[in-house]
Amino acid sequence: MKSVQARRRAFKVLFYMGNTAIALIFVSPLLWMIASAFKPEGQIFSQLNSIKTFIPWDASFHNFAEVFQRVPMMRYITNSLFYVTVIVVLDLAVNSLCGYALAKFDFMGKEFLLSLVISLMVLPNEAVMLPLYKLVSSFGWINQWPALIVPFVAKCFSIYMFRQFFLDIPDELIEAAKIDGCSPFGIFTKVVAPISGNVYATVFILDYVSHWNDFMWPMLAVTGESKRTIQLGIQTFFGLKPINYGPIMASLTISAIPMIILFLFLQKYYVQGISTTGIKG
């Protein structure tokens, strides 16, 4: 018995040590970026062959101060926060209603629409970027907020995530709300949405991270300084002479902070949402 328990303890120790090693490998680029943001320019690449590369011995906020001196970084942050927040709010509102309709309503063409949603999920954004740009340009939206927001309100992946989650909600609960005199929209807002926090948090995180880190579409749709996003702002450092990697690492760290905070606060709901959103027919 003792030998079995000893083997189990040894297995757990090896299991956690292995997981910790893998986690450190994956997180090491992030740690190096954050450490480099606090280092003098000459130490960023000179210490790559030692553990010192992850430890800012001569830490200072000089690189961060230079970021805000060389570019209007606060404007870029505000622009990104504004347009990404609007997209996410509209995404949660519109796509949750679509997913609820596909999960709990019977109507003509439902199976076709579901098949279309699933088919469009595998279509890469790059395949539709040029037609989308031509369409947005024909509306006169280039360098306007609608160009950054409107094309990304409806998302097939979000619709599918909501639909899969809503399938688990018992029909009896909805029928009971109908008997109490609730309208279909009232059932959704008062019964379904309040118990669906996990899937809302999951879609919220995935959507926010995706658009916060998006570079390609803002580069096409934004032509002026006033609407420039944080990712475009970081890119400007490579066009400023001299090219110093300290401010670049600092700007990347600033860009990563909101995503890290977001995931730390919502990771429980994110994991629960992923685990409860199964694949059903």
PDB file of N, CA and C in Angstrom, residues 99-167:
ATOM      1  N   GLY A  99     -27.715  32.940 -31.864  1.00  0.00           N
ATOM      2  CA  GLY A  99     -27.472  31.605 -31.347  1.00  0.00           C
ATOM      3  C   GLY A  99     -28.676  31.041 -30.620  1.00  0.00           C
ATOM      4  N   TYR A 100     -29.394  31.908 -29.904  1.00  0.00           N
ATOM      5  CA  TYR A 100     -30.600  31.466 -29.200  1.00  0.00           C
ATOM      6  C   TYR A 100     -31.677  31.039 -30.191  1.00  0.00           C
ATOM      7  N   ALA A 101     -31.841  31.786 -31.268  1.00  0.00           N
ATOM      8  CA  ALA A 101     -32.836  31.429 -32.285  1.00  0.00           C
ATOM      9  C   ALA A 101     -32.503  30.090 -32.928  1.00  0.00           C
ATOM     10  N   LEU A 102     -31.226  29.857 -33.220  1.00  0.00           N
ATOM     11  CA  LEU A 102     -30.830  28.592 -33.843  1.00  0.00           C
ATOM     12  C   LEU A 102     -30.936  27.413 -32.878  1.00  0.00           C
ATOM     13  N   ALA A 103     -30.866  27.692 -31.584  1.00  0.00           N
ATOM     14  CA  ALA A 103     -30.907  26.613 -30.598  1.00  0.00           C
ATOM     15  C   ALA A 103     -32.324  26.248 -30.175  1.00  0.00           C
ATOM     16  N   LYS A 104     -33.194  27.241 -30.061  1.00  0.00           N
ATOM     17  CA  LYS A 104     -34.491  26.999 -29.417  1.00  0.00           C
ATOM     18  C   LYS A 104     -35.712  27.291 -30.286  1.00  0.00           C
ATOM     19  N   PHE A 105     -35.544  27.781 -31.497  1.00  0.00           N
ATOM     20  CA  PHE A 105     -36.671  28.072 -32.359  1.00  0.00           C
ATOM     21  C   PHE A 105     -36.665  27.132 -33.562  1.00  0.00           C
ATOM     22  N   ASP A 106     -37.858  26.798 -34.035  1.00  0.00           N
ATOM     23  CA  ASP A 106     -38.001  26.014 -35.266  1.00  0.00           C
ATOM     24  C   ASP A 106     -38.601  26.914 -36.342  1.00  0.00           C
ATOM     25  N   PHE A 107     -37.887  27.060 -37.448  1.00  0.00           N
ATOM     26  CA  PHE A 107     -38.370  27.900 -38.543  1.00  0.00           C
ATOM     27  C   PHE A 107     -37.796  27.367 -39.846  1.00  0.00           C
ATOM     28  N   MET A 108     -38.411  27.782 -40.937  1.00  0.00           N
ATOM     29  CA  MET A 108     -37.989  27.315 -42.257  1.00  0.00           C
ATOM     30  C   MET A 108     -36.585  27.821 -42.574  1.00  0.00           C
ATOM     31  N   GLY A 109     -35.749  26.935 -43.022  1.00  0.00           N
ATOM     32  CA  GLY A 109     -34.386  27.299 -43.390  1.00  0.00           C
ATOM     33  C   GLY A 109     -33.405  27.264 -42.237  1.00  0.00           C
ATOM     34  N   LYS A 110     -33.831  26.787 -41.070  1.00  0.00           N
ATOM     35  CA  LYS A 110     -32.953  26.770 -39.903  1.00  0.00           C
ATOM     36  C   LYS A 110     -31.708  25.915 -40.142  1.00  0.00           C
ATOM     37  N   GLU A 111     -31.895  24.715 -40.677  1.00  0.00           N
ATOM     38  CA  GLU A 111     -30.761  23.825 -40.903  1.00  0.00           C
ATOM     39  C   GLU A 111     -29.805  24.400 -41.943  1.00  0.00           C
ATOM     40  N   PHE A 112     -30.370  25.066 -42.959  1.00  0.00           N
ATOM     41  CA  PHE A 112     -29.511  25.693 -43.967  1.00  0.00           C
ATOM     42  C   PHE A 112     -28.672  26.809 -43.341  1.00  0.00           C
ATOM     43  N   LEU A 113     -29.309  27.630 -42.506  1.00  0.00           N
ATOM     44  CA  LEU A 113     -28.572  28.719 -41.855  1.00  0.00           C
ATOM     45  C   LEU A 113     -27.479  28.181 -40.944  1.00  0.00           C
ATOM     46  N   LEU A 114     -27.787  27.117 -40.216  1.00  0.00           N
ATOM     47  CA  LEU A 114     -26.779  26.527 -39.336  1.00  0.00           C
ATOM     48  C   LEU A 114     -25.613  25.975 -40.151  1.00  0.00           C
ATOM     49  N   SER A 115     -25.919  25.307 -41.253  1.00  0.00           N
ATOM     50  CA  SER A 115     -24.860  24.788 -42.127  1.00  0.00           C
ATOM     51  C   SER A 115     -24.028  25.928 -42.706  1.00  0.00           C
ATOM     52  N   LEU A 116     -24.686  27.033 -43.043  1.00  0.00           N
ATOM     53  CA  LEU A 116     -23.965  28.194 -43.579  1.00  0.00           C
ATOM     54  C   LEU A 116     -23.034  28.787 -42.532  1.00  0.00           C
ATOM     55  N   VAL A 117     -23.508  28.900 -41.295  1.00  0.00           N
ATOM     56  CA  VAL A 117     -22.684  29.432 -40.210  1.00  0.00           C
ATOM     57  C   VAL A 117     -21.448  28.554 -40.002  1.00  0.00           C
ATOM     58  N   ILE A 118     -21.648  27.251 -39.967  1.00  0.00           N
ATOM     59  CA  ILE A 118     -20.526  26.339 -39.757  1.00  0.00           C
ATOM     60  C   ILE A 118     -19.546  26.400 -40.931  1.00  0.00           C
ATOM     61  N   SER A 119     -20.082  26.513 -42.148  1.00  0.00           N
ATOM     62  CA  SER A 119     -19.214  26.576 -43.337  1.00  0.00           C
ATOM     63  C   SER A 119     -18.377  27.844 -43.342  1.00  0.00           C
ATOM     64  N   LEU A 120     -18.979  28.964 -42.959  1.00  0.00           N
ATOM     65  CA  LEU A 120     -18.255  30.237 -42.974  1.00  0.00           C
ATOM     66  C   LEU A 120     -17.220  30.328 -41.862  1.00  0.00           C
ATOM     67  N   MET A 121     -17.356  29.482 -40.828  1.00  0.00           N
ATOM     68  CA  MET A 121     -16.379  29.493 -39.743  1.00  0.00           C
ATOM     69  C   MET A 121     -14.988  29.119 -40.230  1.00  0.00           C
ATOM     70  N   VAL A 122     -14.906  28.268 -41.251  1.00  0.00           N
ATOM     71  CA  VAL A 122     -13.601  27.794 -41.727  1.00  0.00           C
ATOM     72  C   VAL A 122     -13.020  28.731 -42.783  1.00  0.00           C
ATOM     73  N   LEU A 123     -13.736  29.777 -43.151  1.00  0.00           N
ATOM     74  CA  LEU A 123     -13.238  30.707 -44.159  1.00  0.00           C
ATOM     75  C   LEU A 123     -12.305  31.718 -43.497  1.00  0.00           C
ATOM     76  N   PRO A 124     -11.044  31.778 -43.895  1.00  0.00           N
ATOM     77  CA  PRO A 124     -10.112  32.713 -43.247  1.00  0.00           C
ATOM     78  C   PRO A 124     -10.441  34.163 -43.592  1.00  0.00           C
ATOM     79  N   ASN A 125     -10.134  35.054 -42.664  1.00  0.00           N
ATOM     80  CA  ASN A 125     -10.410  36.478 -42.882  1.00  0.00           C
ATOM     81  C   ASN A 125      -9.674  37.020 -44.102  1.00  0.00           C
ATOM     82  N   GLU A 126      -8.479  36.468 -44.354  1.00  0.00           N
ATOM     83  CA  GLU A 126      -7.695  36.958 -45.487  1.00  0.00           C
ATOM     84  C   GLU A 126      -8.411  36.742 -46.820  1.00  0.00           C
ATOM     85  N   ALA A 127      -9.282  35.721 -46.871  1.00  0.00           N
ATOM     86  CA  ALA A 127      -9.976  35.412 -48.121  1.00  0.00           C
ATOM     87  C   ALA A 127     -11.023  36.463 -48.477  1.00  0.00           C
ATOM     88  N   VAL A 128     -11.549  37.160 -47.471  1.00  0.00           N
ATOM     89  CA  VAL A 128     -12.607  38.149 -47.723  1.00  0.00           C
ATOM     90  C   VAL A 128     -12.126  39.578 -47.469  1.00  0.00           C
ATOM     91  N   MET A 129     -10.854  39.744 -47.148  1.00  0.00           N
ATOM     92  CA  MET A 129     -10.381  41.068 -46.769  1.00  0.00           C
ATOM     93  C   MET A 129     -10.442  42.062 -47.925  1.00  0.00           C
ATOM     94  N   LEU A 130     -10.052  41.635 -49.138  1.00  0.00           N
ATOM     95  CA  LEU A 130     -10.086  42.543 -50.282  1.00  0.00           C
ATOM     96  C   LEU A 130     -11.512  42.913 -50.672  1.00  0.00           C
ATOM     97  N   PRO A 131     -12.447  41.933 -50.828  1.00  0.00           N
ATOM     98  CA  PRO A 131     -13.834  42.324 -51.100  1.00  0.00           C
ATOM     99  C   PRO A 131     -14.429  43.193 -49.997  1.00  0.00           C
ATOM    100  N   LEU A 132     -14.081  42.899 -48.746  1.00  0.00           N
ATOM    101  CA  LEU A 132     -14.584  43.706 -47.633  1.00  0.00           C
ATOM    102  C   LEU A 132     -14.055  45.129 -47.708  1.00  0.00           C
ATOM    103  N   TYR A 133     -12.785  45.270 -48.072  1.00  0.00           N
ATOM    104  CA  TYR A 133     -12.208  46.613 -48.206  1.00  0.00           C
ATOM    105  C   TYR A 133     -12.897  47.394 -49.321  1.00  0.00           C
ATOM    106  N   LYS A 134     -13.158  46.723 -50.453  1.00  0.00           N
ATOM    107  CA  LYS A 134     -13.845  47.390 -51.566  1.00  0.00           C
ATOM    108  C   LYS A 134     -15.241  47.832 -51.143  1.00  0.00           C
ATOM    109  N   LEU A 135     -15.929  46.992 -50.387  1.00  0.00           N
ATOM    110  CA  LEU A 135     -17.280  47.325 -49.934  1.00  0.00           C
ATOM    111  C   LEU A 135     -17.260  48.497 -48.966  1.00  0.00           C
ATOM    112  N   VAL A 136     -16.372  48.447 -48.003  1.00  0.00           N
ATOM    113  CA  VAL A 136     -16.273  49.528 -47.020  1.00  0.00           C
ATOM    114  C   VAL A 136     -15.879  50.832 -47.701  1.00  0.00           C
ATOM    115  N   SER A 137     -14.959  50.738 -48.667  1.00  0.00           N
ATOM    116  CA  SER A 137     -14.532  51.928 -49.401  1.00  0.00           C
ATOM    117  C   SER A 137     -15.676  52.538 -50.198  1.00  0.00           C
ATOM    118  N   SER A 138     -16.550  51.680 -50.771  1.00  0.00           N
ATOM    119  CA  SER A 138     -17.685  52.198 -51.547  1.00  0.00           C
ATOM    120  C   SER A 138     -18.673  52.941 -50.663  1.00  0.00           C
ATOM    121  N   PHE A 139     -18.715  52.612 -49.371  1.00  0.00           N
ATOM    122  CA  PHE A 139     -19.583  53.324 -48.433  1.00  0.00           C
ATOM    123  C   PHE A 139     -18.958  54.624 -47.925  1.00  0.00           C
ATOM    124  N   GLY A 140     -17.692  54.852 -48.257  1.00  0.00           N
ATOM    125  CA  GLY A 140     -17.004  56.043 -47.775  1.00  0.00           C
ATOM    126  C   GLY A 140     -16.611  55.954 -46.314  1.00  0.00           C
ATOM    127  N   TRP A 141     -16.374  54.733 -45.844  1.00  0.00           N
ATOM    128  CA  TRP A 141     -16.066  54.534 -44.425  1.00  0.00           C
ATOM    129  C   TRP A 141     -14.574  54.471 -44.118  1.00  0.00           C
ATOM    130  N   ILE A 142     -13.714  54.550 -45.129  1.00  0.00           N
ATOM    131  CA  ILE A 142     -12.279  54.454 -44.855  1.00  0.00           C
ATOM    132  C   ILE A 142     -11.863  55.586 -43.912  1.00  0.00           C
ATOM    133  N   ASN A 143     -11.090  55.206 -42.902  1.00  0.00           N
ATOM    134  CA  ASN A 143     -10.643  56.113 -41.835  1.00  0.00           C
ATOM    135  C   ASN A 143     -11.812  56.650 -41.010  1.00  0.00           C
ATOM    136  N   GLN A 144     -12.879  55.856 -40.927  1.00  0.00           N
ATOM    137  CA  GLN A 144     -14.027  56.186 -40.084  1.00  0.00           C
ATOM    138  C   GLN A 144     -14.293  55.012 -39.133  1.00  0.00           C
ATOM    139  N   TRP A 145     -14.935  55.283 -38.001  1.00  0.00           N
ATOM    140  CA  TRP A 145     -15.204  54.228 -37.037  1.00  0.00           C
ATOM    141  C   TRP A 145     -16.030  53.075 -37.603  1.00  0.00           C
ATOM    142  N   PRO A 146     -17.061  53.329 -38.454  1.00  0.00           N
ATOM    143  CA  PRO A 146     -17.829  52.188 -38.991  1.00  0.00           C
ATOM    144  C   PRO A 146     -16.980  51.153 -39.722  1.00  0.00           C
ATOM    145  N   ALA A 147     -15.883  51.593 -40.350  1.00  0.00           N
ATOM    146  CA  ALA A 147     -15.024  50.643 -41.058  1.00  0.00           C
ATOM    147  C   ALA A 147     -14.367  49.661 -40.100  1.00  0.00           C
ATOM    148  N   LEU A 148     -14.083  50.100 -38.882  1.00  0.00           N
ATOM    149  CA  LEU A 148     -13.454  49.236 -37.896  1.00  0.00           C
ATOM    150  C   LEU A 148     -14.464  48.395 -37.122  1.00  0.00           C
ATOM    151  N   ILE A 149     -15.717  48.839 -37.070  1.00  0.00           N
ATOM    152  CA  ILE A 149     -16.700  48.208 -36.187  1.00  0.00           C
ATOM    153  C   ILE A 149     -17.708  47.338 -36.933  1.00  0.00           C
ATOM    154  N   VAL A 150     -18.379  47.916 -37.919  1.00  0.00           N
ATOM    155  CA  VAL A 150     -19.540  47.253 -38.540  1.00  0.00           C
ATOM    156  C   VAL A 150     -19.211  45.882 -39.132  1.00  0.00           C
ATOM    157  N   PRO A 151     -18.096  45.715 -39.867  1.00  0.00           N
ATOM    158  CA  PRO A 151     -17.853  44.395 -40.491  1.00  0.00           C
ATOM    159  C   PRO A 151     -17.666  43.249 -39.506  1.00  0.00           C
ATOM    160  N   PHE A 152     -17.462  43.551 -38.224  1.00  0.00           N
ATOM    161  CA  PHE A 152     -17.114  42.498 -37.275  1.00  0.00           C
ATOM    162  C   PHE A 152     -18.144  42.331 -36.163  1.00  0.00           C
ATOM    163  N   VAL A 153     -19.335  42.881 -36.360  1.00  0.00           N
ATOM    164  CA  VAL A 153     -20.377  42.711 -35.348  1.00  0.00           C
ATOM    165  C   VAL A 153     -20.914  41.286 -35.366  1.00  0.00           C
ATOM    166  N   ALA A 154     -21.282  40.791 -36.544  1.00  0.00           N
ATOM    167  CA  ALA A 154     -21.791  39.423 -36.675  1.00  0.00           C
ATOM    168  C   ALA A 154     -20.628  38.467 -36.909  1.00  0.00           C
ATOM    169  N   LYS A 155     -20.544  37.420 -36.083  1.00  0.00           N
ATOM    170  CA  LYS A 155     -19.444  36.448 -36.192  1.00  0.00           C
ATOM    171  C   LYS A 155     -20.018  35.038 -36.127  1.00  0.00           C
ATOM    172  N   CYS A 156     -19.639  34.237 -37.091  1.00  0.00           N
ATOM    173  CA  CYS A 156     -20.133  32.863 -37.138  1.00  0.00           C
ATOM    174  C   CYS A 156     -19.671  32.067 -35.928  1.00  0.00           C
ATOM    175  N   PHE A 157     -18.431  32.268 -35.514  1.00  0.00           N
ATOM    176  CA  PHE A 157     -17.917  31.507 -34.370  1.00  0.00           C
ATOM    177  C   PHE A 157     -18.684  31.856 -33.097  1.00  0.00           C
ATOM    178  N   SER A 158     -18.977  33.131 -32.887  1.00  0.00           N
ATOM    179  CA  SER A 158     -19.733  33.540 -31.705  1.00  0.00           C
ATOM    180  C   SER A 158     -21.144  32.969 -31.741  1.00  0.00           C
ATOM    181  N   ILE A 159     -21.781  33.021 -32.902  1.00  0.00           N
ATOM    182  CA  ILE A 159     -23.125  32.450 -33.044  1.00  0.00           C
ATOM    183  C   ILE A 159     -23.101  30.969 -32.685  1.00  0.00           C
ATOM    184  N   TYR A 160     -22.120  30.260 -33.186  1.00  0.00           N
ATOM    185  CA  TYR A 160     -22.027  28.820 -32.932  1.00  0.00           C
ATOM    186  C   TYR A 160     -21.768  28.541 -31.452  1.00  0.00           C
ATOM    187  N   MET A 161     -20.896  29.330 -30.822  1.00  0.00           N
ATOM    188  CA  MET A 161     -20.625  29.153 -29.394  1.00  0.00           C
ATOM    189  C   MET A 161     -21.892  29.342 -28.572  1.00  0.00           C
ATOM    190  N   PHE A 162     -22.632  30.416 -28.851  1.00  0.00           N
ATOM    191  CA  PHE A 162     -23.875  30.665 -28.109  1.00  0.00           C
ATOM    192  C   PHE A 162     -24.893  29.554 -28.380  1.00  0.00           C
ATOM    193  N   ARG A 163     -25.013  29.157 -29.622  1.00  0.00           N
ATOM    194  CA  ARG A 163     -25.978  28.110 -29.971  1.00  0.00           C
ATOM    195  C   ARG A 163     -25.677  26.820 -29.222  1.00  0.00           C
ATOM    196  N   GLN A 164     -24.412  26.422 -29.171  1.00  0.00           N
ATOM    197  CA  GLN A 164     -24.043  25.186 -28.483  1.00  0.00           C
ATOM    198  C   GLN A 164     -24.342  25.272 -26.988  1.00  0.00           C
ATOM    199  N   PHE A 165     -24.114  26.434 -26.407  1.00  0.00           N
ATOM    200  CA  PHE A 165     -24.383  26.590 -24.974  1.00  0.00           C
ATOM    201  C   PHE A 165     -25.878  26.571 -24.695  1.00  0.00           C
ATOM    202  N   PHE A 166     -26.647  27.275 -25.518  1.00  0.00           N
ATOM    203  CA  PHE A 166     -28.087  27.368 -25.279  1.00  0.00           C
ATOM    204  C   PHE A 166     -28.791  26.026 -25.477  1.00  0.00           C
ATOM    205  N   LEU A 167     -28.195  25.117 -26.227  1.00  0.00           N
ATOM    206  CA  LEU A 167     -28.786  23.791 -26.380  1.00  0.00           C
ATOM    207  C   LEU A 167     -28.887  23.063 -25.044  1.00  0.00           C
TER     208      LEU A 167
END
